[in-house]
Amino acid sequence: DENVATLFGANLRLTQVFAFTIGGALGGIGGALLVHQFNFIDVQTTGVMFSIFVLLYVLMGGTQTAWGPITGALFFTLAPEGLRRLAELAPALRFLEASRYIVFGAAVVLVMMWRPEGLVTRTLVDRIKRA
């Protein structure tokens, strides 16, 4: 909250520039690691679905704490592997692997209905710290 930060004496402009710089640096490092992984860069490497997935990481995890996007990214990274493993163990469930986008869409709708603020909220983090 900008008003509260100003009341506490924080230099608002410096804090905003610092946050933008750190975010840009992390984005640059992420892009460099992506190029290193694939050994080249192409327009198709980061398509629209990639951007949508990154947005879903944040929305599913929550925006109130730093743990929210991490939780969302873990969920969306581990869920396809879990579906793939489940399809290997139970051939009757092989359709789950082929329709993973439908499963993800249903998961997003259910989480947004159950917890509109995301999976990890500030209240949850405070409860964990007190425990």
Tab-separated table of C-alpha atoms in Angstrom, residues 53-62 66-78 118-120:
chain	number	residue	atom	x	y	z
A	53	PHE	CA	0.501	-20.803	-17.665
A	54	VAL	CA	2.676	-18.228	-15.912
A	55	LEU	CA	-0.420	-16.157	-15.146
A	56	LEU	CA	-2.187	-19.257	-13.835
A	57	TYR	CA	0.779	-20.053	-11.565
A	58	VAL	CA	0.273	-16.704	-9.873
A	59	LEU	CA	-3.537	-16.800	-9.776
A	60	MET	CA	-3.740	-20.348	-8.441
A	61	GLY	CA	-1.067	-19.838	-5.811
A	62	GLY	CA	-2.147	-16.400	-4.684
A	66	ALA	CA	5.804	-14.798	-2.256
A	67	TRP	CA	4.876	-18.413	-1.482
A	68	GLY	CA	1.698	-18.218	-3.576
A	69	PRO	CA	3.243	-18.169	-7.062
A	70	ILE	CA	5.791	-20.779	-5.953
A	71	THR	CA	2.958	-23.057	-4.824
A	72	GLY	CA	1.064	-22.447	-8.069
A	73	ALA	CA	4.147	-23.215	-10.156
A	74	LEU	CA	4.787	-26.422	-8.207
A	75	PHE	CA	1.181	-27.492	-8.703
A	76	PHE	CA	1.209	-26.872	-12.453
A	77	THR	CA	4.634	-28.465	-12.839
A	78	LEU	CA	3.949	-31.597	-10.813
A	118	GLY	CA	-5.472	-18.302	-4.233
A	119	LEU	CA	-4.175	-21.297	-2.334
A	120	VAL	CA	-1.650	-19.423	-0.182
